[in-house]
PDB file of C-alpha atoms in Angstrom:
ATOM      1  CA  MET A   1      21.285   4.356  10.194  1.00 43.00           C
ATOM      2  CA  THR A   2      25.048   5.450   9.479  1.00 43.00           C
ATOM      3  CA  ARG A   3      28.304   5.192  11.770  1.00 47.00           C
ATOM      4  CA  ALA A   4      27.627   8.292  13.063  1.00 42.00           C
ATOM      5  CA  GLY A   5      24.261   7.699  14.273  1.00 43.00           C
ATOM      6  CA  THR A   6      22.035   8.711  11.538  1.00 49.00           C
ATOM      7  CA  LYS A   7      19.182   8.209   9.385  1.00 55.00           C
ATOM      8  CA  ASN A   8      21.276   6.161   5.539  1.00 60.00           C
ATOM      9  CA  PRO A   9      18.429   8.369   3.145  1.00 63.00           C
ATOM     10  CA  ARG A  10      19.126   5.125   0.000  1.00 68.00           C
ATOM     11  CA  SER A  11      18.762   2.741   2.920  1.00 72.00           C
ATOM     12  CA  SER A  12      15.008   5.165   3.230  1.00 80.00           C
ATOM     13  CA  ILE A  13      14.563   6.340  -0.829  1.00 85.00           C
ATOM     14  CA  ARG A  14      14.823   2.184  -1.522  1.00 86.00           C
ATOM     15  CA  THR A  15      12.332   0.590   0.515  1.00 83.00           C
ATOM     16  CA  ARG A  16       9.308   3.439   0.153  1.00 86.00           C
ATOM     17  CA  LEU A  17      10.635   2.187  -3.048  1.00 90.00           C
ATOM     18  CA  LEU A  18       9.359  -1.654  -2.507  1.00 88.00           C
ATOM     19  CA  GLY A  19       6.795   0.048  -0.669  1.00 86.00           C
ATOM     20  CA  VAL A  20       5.187   1.747  -4.212  1.00 91.00           C
ATOM     21  CA  LEU A  21       5.414  -1.333  -6.042  1.00 93.00           C
ATOM     22  CA  LEU A  22       3.695  -3.515  -3.815  1.00 91.00           C
ATOM     23  CA  VAL A  23       1.263  -1.104  -3.885  1.00 93.00           C
ATOM     24  CA  LEU A  24       0.922  -1.488  -7.786  1.00 95.00           C
ATOM     25  CA  LEU A  25       1.523  -5.123  -7.512  1.00 95.00           C
ATOM     26  CA  SER A  26      -1.559  -5.035  -5.181  1.00 94.00           C
ATOM     27  CA  VAL A  27      -3.832  -3.705  -7.907  1.00 96.00           C
ATOM     28  CA  ILE A  28      -3.594  -6.821  -9.559  1.00 96.00           C
ATOM     29  CA  PRO A  29      -5.642  -8.799  -7.309  1.00 96.00           C
ATOM     30  CA  ALA A  30      -7.674  -6.513  -6.178  1.00 96.00           C
ATOM     31  CA  VAL A  31      -8.982  -6.074 -10.310  1.00 97.00           C
ATOM     32  CA  SER A  32      -9.158 -10.000 -10.460  1.00 97.00           C
ATOM     33  CA  CYS A  33     -11.747 -10.335  -7.191  1.00 96.00           C
ATOM     34  CA  TRP A  34     -13.514  -7.793  -8.486  1.00 97.00           C
ATOM     35  CA  LEU A  35     -13.654  -9.943 -11.857  1.00 97.00           C
ATOM     36  CA  VAL A  36     -15.071 -12.956  -9.966  1.00 96.00           C
ATOM     37  CA  PHE A  37     -17.420 -11.170  -7.806  1.00 96.00           C
ATOM     38  CA  SER A  38     -18.962  -9.260 -10.909  1.00 96.00           C
ATOM     39  CA  ALA A  39     -18.171 -11.584 -14.176  1.00 96.00           C
ATOM     40  CA  TRP A  40     -16.775 -14.792 -13.898  1.00 95.00           C
ATOM     41  CA  LEU A  41     -19.639 -15.874 -10.724  1.00 95.00           C
ATOM     42  CA  PRO A  42     -22.689 -14.413 -11.822  1.00 95.00           C
ATOM     43  CA  HIS A  43     -22.015 -15.646 -15.310  1.00 95.00           C
ATOM     44  CA  ASP A  44     -21.450 -19.381 -14.046  1.00 93.00           C
ATOM     45  CA  ILE A  45     -24.782 -18.778 -11.791  1.00 94.00           C
ATOM     46  CA  GLU A  46     -26.379 -17.455 -15.165  1.00 94.00           C
ATOM     47  CA  ARG A  47     -25.383 -19.866 -17.339  1.00 94.00           C
ATOM     48  CA  TYR A  48     -26.303 -22.788 -14.656  1.00 94.00           C
ATOM     49  CA  GLN A  49     -29.896 -21.472 -14.342  1.00 94.00           C
ATOM     50  CA  GLU A  50     -30.653 -21.712 -18.428  1.00 94.00           C
ATOM     51  CA  TYR A  51     -29.009 -24.954 -18.259  1.00 94.00           C
ATOM     52  CA  GLN A  52     -31.511 -26.448 -15.726  1.00 93.00           C
ATOM     53  CA  ALA A  53     -34.592 -24.292 -17.548  1.00 93.00           C
ATOM     54  CA  ALA A  54     -33.390 -25.194 -21.348  1.00 92.00           C
ATOM     55  CA  GLU A  55     -36.102 -28.358 -22.858  1.00 91.00           C
ATOM     56  CA  PRO A  56     -35.391 -31.166 -25.273  1.00 91.00           C
ATOM     57  CA  CYS A  57     -35.605 -29.714 -28.959  1.00 88.00           C
ATOM     58  CA  PRO A  58     -38.887 -29.700 -30.695  1.00 85.00           C
ATOM     59  CA  ASP A  59     -38.399 -31.137 -33.557  1.00 80.00           C
ATOM     60  CA  PRO A  60     -33.992 -32.920 -33.665  1.00 73.00           C
ATOM     61  CA  SER A  61     -34.114 -33.439 -37.684  1.00 71.00           C
ATOM     62  CA  LYS A  62     -34.085 -29.016 -37.625  1.00 71.00           C
ATOM     63  CA  ALA A  63     -32.717 -27.990 -34.752  1.00 70.00           C
ATOM     64  CA  GLU A  64     -28.868 -26.534 -35.164  1.00 71.00           C
ATOM     65  CA  ASN A  65     -26.032 -26.891 -32.893  1.00 67.00           C
ATOM     66  CA  GLY A  66     -25.562 -23.768 -31.305  1.00 71.00           C
ATOM     67  CA  ALA A  67     -30.098 -23.909 -30.115  1.00 76.00           C
ATOM     68  CA  ASP A  68     -31.437 -23.035 -26.405  1.00 85.00           C
ATOM     69  CA  CYS A  69     -33.000 -26.884 -26.085  1.00 90.00           C
ATOM     70  CA  LEU A  70     -31.074 -29.703 -25.282  1.00 92.00           C
ATOM     71  CA  LEU A  71     -30.360 -31.643 -28.611  1.00 91.00           C
ATOM     72  CA  THR A  72     -29.500 -35.300 -28.158  1.00 90.00           C
ATOM     73  CA  VAL A  73     -27.268 -37.121 -30.482  1.00 91.00           C
ATOM     74  CA  ASP A  74     -25.702 -39.966 -31.305  1.00 93.00           C
ATOM     75  CA  PHE A  75     -21.497 -40.288 -31.256  1.00 95.00           C
ATOM     76  CA  THR A  76     -19.289 -43.079 -32.802  1.00 95.00           C
ATOM     77  CA  VAL A  77     -16.335 -43.273 -30.021  1.00 95.00           C
ATOM     78  CA  GLU A  78     -13.313 -43.076 -32.387  1.00 95.00           C
ATOM     79  CA  ARG A  79     -10.184 -43.023 -29.648  1.00 93.00           C
ATOM     80  CA  THR A  80      -9.894 -42.100 -25.720  1.00 93.00           C
ATOM     81  CA  ARG A  81      -7.584 -41.060 -23.472  1.00 90.00           C
ATOM     82  CA  ASN A  82      -7.984 -42.099 -19.557  1.00 86.00           C
ATOM     83  CA  GLU A  83      -4.300 -41.200 -18.748  1.00 80.00           C
ATOM     84  CA  PRO A  84      -4.358 -40.227 -14.152  1.00 74.00           C
ATOM     85  CA  GLY A  85      -2.101 -37.652 -13.234  1.00 62.00           C
ATOM     86  CA  LYS A  86      -2.683 -35.377 -16.117  1.00 55.00           C
ATOM     87  CA  ARG A  87      -2.188 -32.203 -15.415  1.00 54.00           C
ATOM     88  CA  SER A  88      -5.054 -31.549 -17.921  1.00 52.00           C
ATOM     89  CA  GLY A  89      -6.051 -33.063 -20.846  1.00 58.00           C
ATOM     90  CA  GLY A  90      -6.733 -36.761 -19.248  1.00 82.00           C
ATOM     91  CA  TYR A  91      -9.731 -37.324 -19.515  1.00 90.00           C
ATOM     92  CA  THR A  92     -11.014 -37.048 -22.905  1.00 93.00           C
ATOM     93  CA  ALA A  93     -13.049 -38.779 -25.933  1.00 94.00           C
ATOM     94  CA  THR A  94     -12.769 -38.014 -29.801  1.00 95.00           C
ATOM     95  CA  LEU A  95     -16.374 -38.472 -30.820  1.00 95.00           C
ATOM     96  CA  ASP A  96     -17.847 -38.185 -33.846  1.00 94.00           C
ATOM     97  CA  GLY A  97     -22.081 -37.450 -34.769  1.00 90.00           C
ATOM     98  CA  ALA A  98     -21.848 -35.578 -37.749  1.00 86.00           C
ATOM     99  CA  PRO A  99     -23.263 -33.882 -39.518  1.00 85.00           C
ATOM    100  CA  VAL A 100     -23.874 -32.010 -36.037  1.00 86.00           C
ATOM    101  CA  TRP A 101     -20.940 -32.754 -34.408  1.00 89.00           C
ATOM    102  CA  SER A 102     -17.850 -34.200 -34.402  1.00 91.00           C
ATOM    103  CA  GLY A 103     -14.504 -33.434 -31.843  1.00 93.00           C
ATOM    104  CA  THR A 104     -13.066 -34.243 -28.978  1.00 94.00           C
ATOM    105  CA  VAL A 105     -14.838 -33.938 -25.472  1.00 94.00           C
ATOM    106  CA  SER A 106     -13.153 -34.111 -21.613  1.00 93.00           C
ATOM    107  CA  PHE A 107     -13.647 -34.634 -18.000  1.00 93.00           C
ATOM    108  CA  GLY A 108     -12.911 -34.446 -14.955  1.00 88.00           C
ATOM    109  CA  ASP A 109     -12.855 -38.285 -14.180  1.00 89.00           C
ATOM    110  CA  PRO A 110     -12.785 -41.101 -15.641  1.00 90.00           C
ATOM    111  CA  ASP A 111     -15.639 -42.525 -14.437  1.00 88.00           C
ATOM    112  CA  PRO A 112     -18.635 -43.800 -14.855  1.00 93.00           C
ATOM    113  CA  VAL A 113     -19.146 -44.336 -18.238  1.00 94.00           C
ATOM    114  CA  LEU A 114     -15.454 -42.374 -19.723  1.00 93.00           C
ATOM    115  CA  GLU A 115     -13.354 -45.792 -18.023  1.00 91.00           C
ATOM    116  CA  ARG A 116     -15.902 -47.821 -20.131  1.00 92.00           C
ATOM    117  CA  LEU A 117     -15.289 -46.885 -24.165  1.00 93.00           C
ATOM    118  CA  VAL A 118     -13.439 -48.240 -26.487  1.00 93.00           C
ATOM    119  CA  PRO A 119     -13.651 -47.681 -30.657  1.00 94.00           C
ATOM    120  CA  GLY A 120     -16.543 -47.801 -32.618  1.00 94.00           C
ATOM    121  CA  ASP A 121     -18.930 -48.248 -29.369  1.00 94.00           C
ATOM    122  CA  ARG A 122     -22.063 -45.695 -30.129  1.00 95.00           C
ATOM    123  CA  ILE A 123     -23.252 -43.949 -27.073  1.00 95.00           C
ATOM    124  CA  THR A 124     -25.881 -41.319 -27.097  1.00 94.00           C
ATOM    125  CA  GLY A 125     -24.570 -37.463 -26.199  1.00 94.00           C
ATOM    126  CA  THR A 126     -26.683 -33.926 -25.261  1.00 93.00           C
ATOM    127  CA  VAL A 127     -25.537 -31.297 -27.024  1.00 93.00           C
ATOM    128  CA  TRP A 128     -26.686 -27.510 -25.393  1.00 93.00           C
ATOM    129  CA  ARG A 129     -25.252 -24.255 -27.376  1.00 90.00           C
ATOM    130  CA  GLY A 130     -23.148 -25.772 -29.644  1.00 89.00           C
ATOM    131  CA  ASP A 131     -20.541 -27.985 -26.790  1.00 92.00           C
ATOM    132  CA  VAL A 132     -21.596 -32.051 -25.478  1.00 94.00           C
ATOM    133  CA  MET A 133     -22.756 -31.301 -22.148  1.00 95.00           C
ATOM    134  CA  SER A 134     -22.813 -34.911 -20.662  1.00 95.00           C
ATOM    135  CA  VAL A 135     -22.200 -38.152 -22.872  1.00 96.00           C
ATOM    136  CA  GLY A 136     -24.459 -42.186 -21.558  1.00 94.00           C
ATOM    137  CA  LYS A 137     -24.130 -45.154 -22.685  1.00 92.00           C
ATOM    138  CA  GLY A 138     -26.962 -47.459 -21.569  1.00 89.00           C
ATOM    139  CA  GLU A 139     -28.214 -45.984 -18.548  1.00 91.00           C
ATOM    140  CA  LEU A 140     -24.918 -44.904 -17.188  1.00 93.00           C
ATOM    141  CA  ARG A 141     -24.283 -40.958 -18.125  1.00 95.00           C
ATOM    142  CA  GLN A 142     -22.009 -38.884 -16.802  1.00 95.00           C
ATOM    143  CA  ASN A 143     -20.553 -34.690 -17.798  1.00 95.00           C
ATOM    144  CA  THR A 144     -18.166 -33.313 -19.898  1.00 94.00           C
ATOM    145  CA  SER A 145     -16.145 -30.836 -18.003  1.00 92.00           C
ATOM    146  CA  ASP A 146     -18.691 -27.638 -20.514  1.00 93.00           C
ATOM    147  CA  ALA A 147     -21.259 -28.537 -18.772  1.00 94.00           C
ATOM    148  CA  PRO A 148     -22.912 -25.909 -16.544  1.00 93.00           C
ATOM    149  CA  ARG A 149     -22.274 -27.192 -12.592  1.00 90.00           C
ATOM    150  CA  ASP A 150     -23.579 -25.389  -9.485  1.00 89.00           C
ATOM    151  CA  GLU A 151     -20.011 -25.227  -8.029  1.00 89.00           C
ATOM    152  CA  PRO A 152     -19.896 -21.235  -7.221  1.00 93.00           C
ATOM    153  CA  GLN A 153     -18.088 -22.112  -3.436  1.00 94.00           C
ATOM    154  CA  MET A 154     -14.690 -22.797  -5.224  1.00 93.00           C
ATOM    155  CA  THR A 155     -15.083 -19.819  -6.655  1.00 94.00           C
ATOM    156  CA  TYR A 156     -16.194 -17.783  -3.905  1.00 96.00           C
ATOM    157  CA  ALA A 157     -12.711 -19.666  -2.151  1.00 96.00           C
ATOM    158  CA  ILE A 158     -10.195 -17.976  -5.403  1.00 96.00           C
ATOM    159  CA  GLY A 159     -11.920 -14.738  -5.362  1.00 96.00           C
ATOM    160  CA  THR A 160     -11.647 -14.694  -1.523  1.00 96.00           C
ATOM    161  CA  PHE A 161      -7.848 -15.643  -2.465  1.00 97.00           C
ATOM    162  CA  LEU A 162      -7.329 -13.188  -4.653  1.00 97.00           C
ATOM    163  CA  GLY A 163      -8.960  -9.772  -2.340  1.00 96.00           C
ATOM    164  CA  LEU A 164      -6.750 -10.708   0.804  1.00 95.00           C
ATOM    165  CA  LEU A 165      -3.783 -11.585  -1.735  1.00 95.00           C
ATOM    166  CA  ALA A 166      -4.170  -7.497  -2.667  1.00 95.00           C
ATOM    167  CA  ALA A 167      -4.672  -6.657   1.365  1.00 93.00           C
ATOM    168  CA  LEU A 168      -1.237  -8.309   2.303  1.00 92.00           C
ATOM    169  CA  GLY A 169       0.533  -5.403  -0.632  1.00 91.00           C
ATOM    170  CA  LEU A 170      -1.432  -2.949  -0.115  1.00 93.00           C
ATOM    171  CA  GLY A 171      -0.733  -3.116   3.604  1.00 88.00           C
ATOM    172  CA  PHE A 172       2.440  -3.984   3.272  1.00 88.00           C
ATOM    173  CA  GLY A 173       3.231  -1.926   0.238  1.00 87.00           C
ATOM    174  CA  ALA A 174       1.945   1.337   3.138  1.00 88.00           C
ATOM    175  CA  VAL A 175       4.145   0.874   6.424  1.00 86.00           C
ATOM    176  CA  ARG A 176       7.565   1.353   3.997  1.00 87.00           C
ATOM    177  CA  ILE A 177       5.819   3.934   2.534  1.00 87.00           C
ATOM    178  CA  VAL A 178       4.585   4.902   5.439  1.00 83.00           C
ATOM    179  CA  ARG A 179       7.873   4.441   7.375  1.00 76.00           C
ATOM    180  CA  PRO A 180      10.506   3.418   5.484  1.00 77.00           C
ATOM    181  CA  LEU A 181      13.689   2.307   8.352  1.00 71.00           C
ATOM    182  CA  GLY A 182      10.418   1.647  11.137  1.00 65.00           C
ATOM    183  CA  HIS A 183       8.161  -0.903   8.812  1.00 59.00           C
ATOM    184  CA  ALA A 184       9.199  -4.011  11.092  1.00 66.00           C
ATOM    185  CA  PRO A 185       7.146  -6.312  11.856  1.00 67.00           C
ATOM    186  CA  PHE A 186       5.406  -5.959   8.484  1.00 66.00           C
ATOM    187  CA  THR A 187       8.273  -7.642   6.674  1.00 75.00           C
ATOM    188  CA  TRP A 188       8.753 -10.793   4.507  1.00 70.00           C
ATOM    189  CA  ARG A 189      10.174 -12.860   7.217  1.00 74.00           C
ATOM    190  CA  PRO A 190       8.658 -14.037   9.215  1.00 74.00           C
ATOM    191  CA  LEU A 191       4.653 -12.117   8.807  1.00 79.00           C
ATOM    192  CA  GLY A 192       4.635 -11.636   4.819  1.00 80.00           C
ATOM    193  CA  LYS A 193       5.057 -15.809   4.299  1.00 87.00           C
ATOM    194  CA  THR A 194       3.466 -17.427   6.871  1.00 87.00           C
ATOM    195  CA  LEU A 195      -0.018 -15.044   6.682  1.00 90.00           C
ATOM    196  CA  LEU A 196       0.384 -15.533   2.666  1.00 92.00           C
ATOM    197  CA  ILE A 197       0.311 -20.039   2.993  1.00 93.00           C
ATOM    198  CA  VAL A 198      -2.239 -19.481   5.878  1.00 92.00           C
ATOM    199  CA  VAL A 199      -4.414 -17.798   2.859  1.00 94.00           C
ATOM    200  CA  THR A 200      -3.649 -20.154   0.470  1.00 94.00           C
ATOM    201  CA  VAL A 201      -4.203 -22.401   2.895  1.00 95.00           C
ATOM    202  CA  ALA A 202      -7.291 -21.387   4.189  1.00 94.00           C
ATOM    203  CA  CYS A 203      -9.171 -20.742   0.894  1.00 95.00           C
ATOM    204  CA  ALA A 204      -8.296 -24.221  -0.134  1.00 94.00           C
ATOM    205  CA  GLY A 205      -9.439 -25.555   3.126  1.00 94.00           C
ATOM    206  CA  VAL A 206     -12.469 -23.974   3.320  1.00 94.00           C
ATOM    207  CA  GLY A 207     -13.938 -23.888  -0.150  1.00 93.00           C
ATOM    208  CA  LEU A 208     -13.097 -27.773  -1.501  1.00 93.00           C
ATOM    209  CA  PRO A 209     -15.052 -29.076   1.980  1.00 94.00           C
ATOM    210  CA  ALA A 210     -17.401 -26.676   0.920  1.00 93.00           C
ATOM    211  CA  VAL A 211     -18.169 -27.864  -2.528  1.00 92.00           C
ATOM    212  CA  TRP A 212     -18.443 -31.881  -1.621  1.00 91.00           C
ATOM    213  CA  ILE A 213     -21.062 -30.677   1.684  1.00 91.00           C
ATOM    214  CA  GLY A 214     -22.554 -28.345  -0.566  1.00 89.00           C
ATOM    215  CA  VAL A 215     -23.036 -25.350   1.833  1.00 91.00           C
ATOM    216  CA  PRO A 216     -24.342 -21.915   0.814  1.00 91.00           C
ATOM    217  CA  SER A 217     -21.410 -19.864  -0.958  1.00 91.00           C
ATOM    218  CA  TRP A 218     -20.863 -17.050   1.563  1.00 93.00           C
ATOM    219  CA  ILE A 219     -19.883 -19.733   4.479  1.00 94.00           C
ATOM    220  CA  VAL A 220     -16.361 -19.392   1.785  1.00 94.00           C
ATOM    221  CA  PRO A 221     -15.288 -15.235   3.139  1.00 94.00           C
ATOM    222  CA  ALA A 222     -17.390 -15.796   6.485  1.00 95.00           C
ATOM    223  CA  VAL A 223     -15.104 -18.394   7.584  1.00 95.00           C
ATOM    224  CA  VAL A 224     -11.885 -17.756   6.054  1.00 94.00           C
ATOM    225  CA  VAL A 225     -11.337 -14.350   6.379  1.00 94.00           C
ATOM    226  CA  PRO A 226     -11.545 -14.212  10.325  1.00 94.00           C
ATOM    227  CA  ILE A 227      -9.259 -17.165  10.240  1.00 93.00           C
ATOM    228  CA  VAL A 228      -6.569 -15.137   8.486  1.00 92.00           C
ATOM    229  CA  ALA A 229      -7.220 -11.638  10.989  1.00 91.00           C
ATOM    230  CA  VAL A 230      -6.973 -13.642  14.259  1.00 92.00           C
ATOM    231  CA  THR A 231      -3.978 -15.634  12.624  1.00 89.00           C
ATOM    232  CA  ALA A 232      -2.903 -12.219  11.608  1.00 85.00           C
ATOM    233  CA  TRP A 233      -2.663 -10.637  14.556  1.00 87.00           C
ATOM    234  CA  GLN A 234      -1.224 -13.425  16.641  1.00 87.00           C
ATOM    235  CA  LEU A 235       2.091 -13.691  14.024  1.00 83.00           C
ATOM    236  CA  HIS A 236       2.116  -9.539  15.009  1.00 70.00           C
ATOM    237  CA  GLN A 237       2.573  -9.476  18.563  1.00 79.00           C
ATOM    238  CA  HIS A 238       4.130 -13.252  19.202  1.00 73.00           C
ATOM    239  CA  VAL A 239       6.496 -11.193  16.418  1.00 69.00           C
ATOM    240  CA  ARG A 240       6.492  -8.240  18.599  1.00 66.00           C
ATOM    241  CA  GLN A 241       6.645  -9.991  21.859  1.00 69.00           C
ATOM    242  CA  THR A 242      10.052 -11.753  20.184  1.00 69.00           C
ATOM    243  CA  ALA A 243      12.056  -8.737  18.966  1.00 59.00           C
ATOM    244  CA  ALA A 244      11.289  -7.209  22.315  1.00 62.00           C
ATOM    245  CA  ALA A 245      12.537  -9.843  24.048  1.00 64.00           C
ATOM    246  CA  ALA A 246      16.674  -9.702  21.925  1.00 59.00           C
ATOM    247  CA  HIS A 247      15.780  -6.545  21.956  1.00 56.00           C
ATOM    248  CA  ASP A 248      16.408  -6.685  25.792  1.00 61.00           C
ATOM    249  CA  ARG A 249      18.652  -8.979  26.174  1.00 66.00           C
ATOM    250  CA  SER A 250      21.582  -6.961  23.751  1.00 59.00           C
ATOM    251  CA  PRO A 251      23.801  -5.770  25.324  1.00 60.00           C
ATOM    252  CA  SER A 252      23.427  -2.605  24.528  1.00 55.00           C
ATOM    253  CA  SER A 253      20.397  -2.543  26.563  1.00 51.00           C
ATOM    254  CA  THR A 254      21.487  -3.902  30.079  1.00 52.00           C
ATOM    255  CA  LYS A 255      21.151  -2.120  32.839  1.00 53.00           C
ATOM    256  CA  PRO A 256      23.830   0.862  33.987  1.00 54.00           C
ATOM    257  CA  THR A 257      25.459  -0.528  37.424  1.00 51.00           C
ATOM    258  CA  LYS A 258      24.481   2.005  40.675  1.00 54.00           C
ATOM    259  CA  PRO A 259      27.661   4.059  41.424  1.00 54.00           C
ATOM    260  CA  THR A 260      28.657   3.167  44.546  1.00 51.00           C
ATOM    261  CA  GLU A 261      28.799   5.433  47.391  1.00 55.00           C
ATOM    262  CA  PRO A 262      31.143   7.623  48.271  1.00 54.00           C
ATOM    263  CA  THR A 263      33.458   6.837  52.154  1.00 53.00           C
ATOM    264  CA  GLU A 264      32.596   9.128  54.700  1.00 54.00           C
ATOM    265  CA  PRO A 265      36.257  11.105  54.526  1.00 53.00           C
ATOM    266  CA  THR A 266      38.216   9.984  58.408  1.00 53.00           C
ATOM    267  CA  GLU A 267      38.460  12.415  60.660  1.00 54.00           C
ATOM    268  CA  PRO A 268      41.875  14.365  60.756  1.00 52.00           C
ATOM    269  CA  THR A 269      44.563  13.041  64.084  1.00 52.00           C
ATOM    270  CA  GLU A 270      45.159  15.383  66.817  1.00 54.00           C
ATOM    271  CA  PRO A 271      48.711  16.883  66.019  1.00 53.00           C
ATOM    272  CA  THR A 272      51.131  15.228  68.936  1.00 53.00           C
ATOM    273  CA  GLU A 273      53.085  17.662  71.258  1.00 54.00           C
ATOM    274  CA  PRO A 274      56.511  17.693  71.168  1.00 53.00           C
ATOM    275  CA  THR A 275      58.184  16.934  73.498  1.00 52.00           C
ATOM    276  CA  GLU A 276      60.922  18.932  75.613  1.00 51.00           C
ATOM    277  CA  PRO A 277      64.670  18.463  75.450  1.00 50.00           C
ATOM    278  CA  ALA A 278      65.645  17.224  79.082  1.00 42.00           C
TER     279      ALA A 278
END
C-alpha cells in the first residue's frame, strides 16, 4: 500500500513472481514422488522377491558371476574398515575371491561378522547377479548393503515426504499468485516453516518405527497425511486468531468515542420593566 492508500503494483508483481517460482519448484518433488511409487518401490519389491526365489547354482564351477542363481564363493579378507560415526563407507571389507569375485563390500553395521574379521581370514560369501549378498564366518552370517531387503516402509515415507513437500509449494505458490497482497497467513513464518518441520518429523517418526515393527507399508501415508492435515488446520486457525487479536489491539481499530449529547438551551429570562422617575 502506498501512502495514499492505493495498492503498490511493484509489490504485487514481486509476490506473483515468487508464487510462480514456488509452483515451478514444486514440480521437482512432485515428479520425484511419482518416480518413488512408480519405479523405485516396484523395483525393490520385485528384486527382493526374485532374490528370495533364487536357488543355489547347480554347478558352481560353471556358474557365471552374473547368474541368477546363488553362487557360494570362498573369500580371503584383505582388510576391513570399522569406523562408527562415518556417514558413508564406515563399514567395509575388501575381499579376494579370484577368479570369481574380488572387491570391496559395505555393511550397514559391524555386527555380527564384520567386527570379527581380520586380514587373512577365510570366509564364505553368497554372490547373486554379480554382487555379494552376504558373508559368513562359521555359523555367523551378515547381509551386505547390496542385499535386497523387505523394508518398503521407508520408501513409502520418502515418497510421502516428497508428495507433501510438493503440495506445500503448490499451495503457498498458488495463494501468492491469486492473492498477491492478501496471501497471509500463507507465509514462511510461522506457517510454512512449522509445516515443513512437521512433515519431516512425521515421515521419519512414522517410517522408522514402521520398519522396526514390520507393519504394512501403507500405514505410513495413512498416518502421516492426517497428522499433517490436522496440524496445518490448527496452525492456520491459530495464526488467523492471533492476527485478528493484534488488529483489534491496534490504535487504528479503536472505536470512536460516543458523541456527547447537546445541552438543552436555557430559557431566556424576561426583561425587567424600567423604573419610573421620581
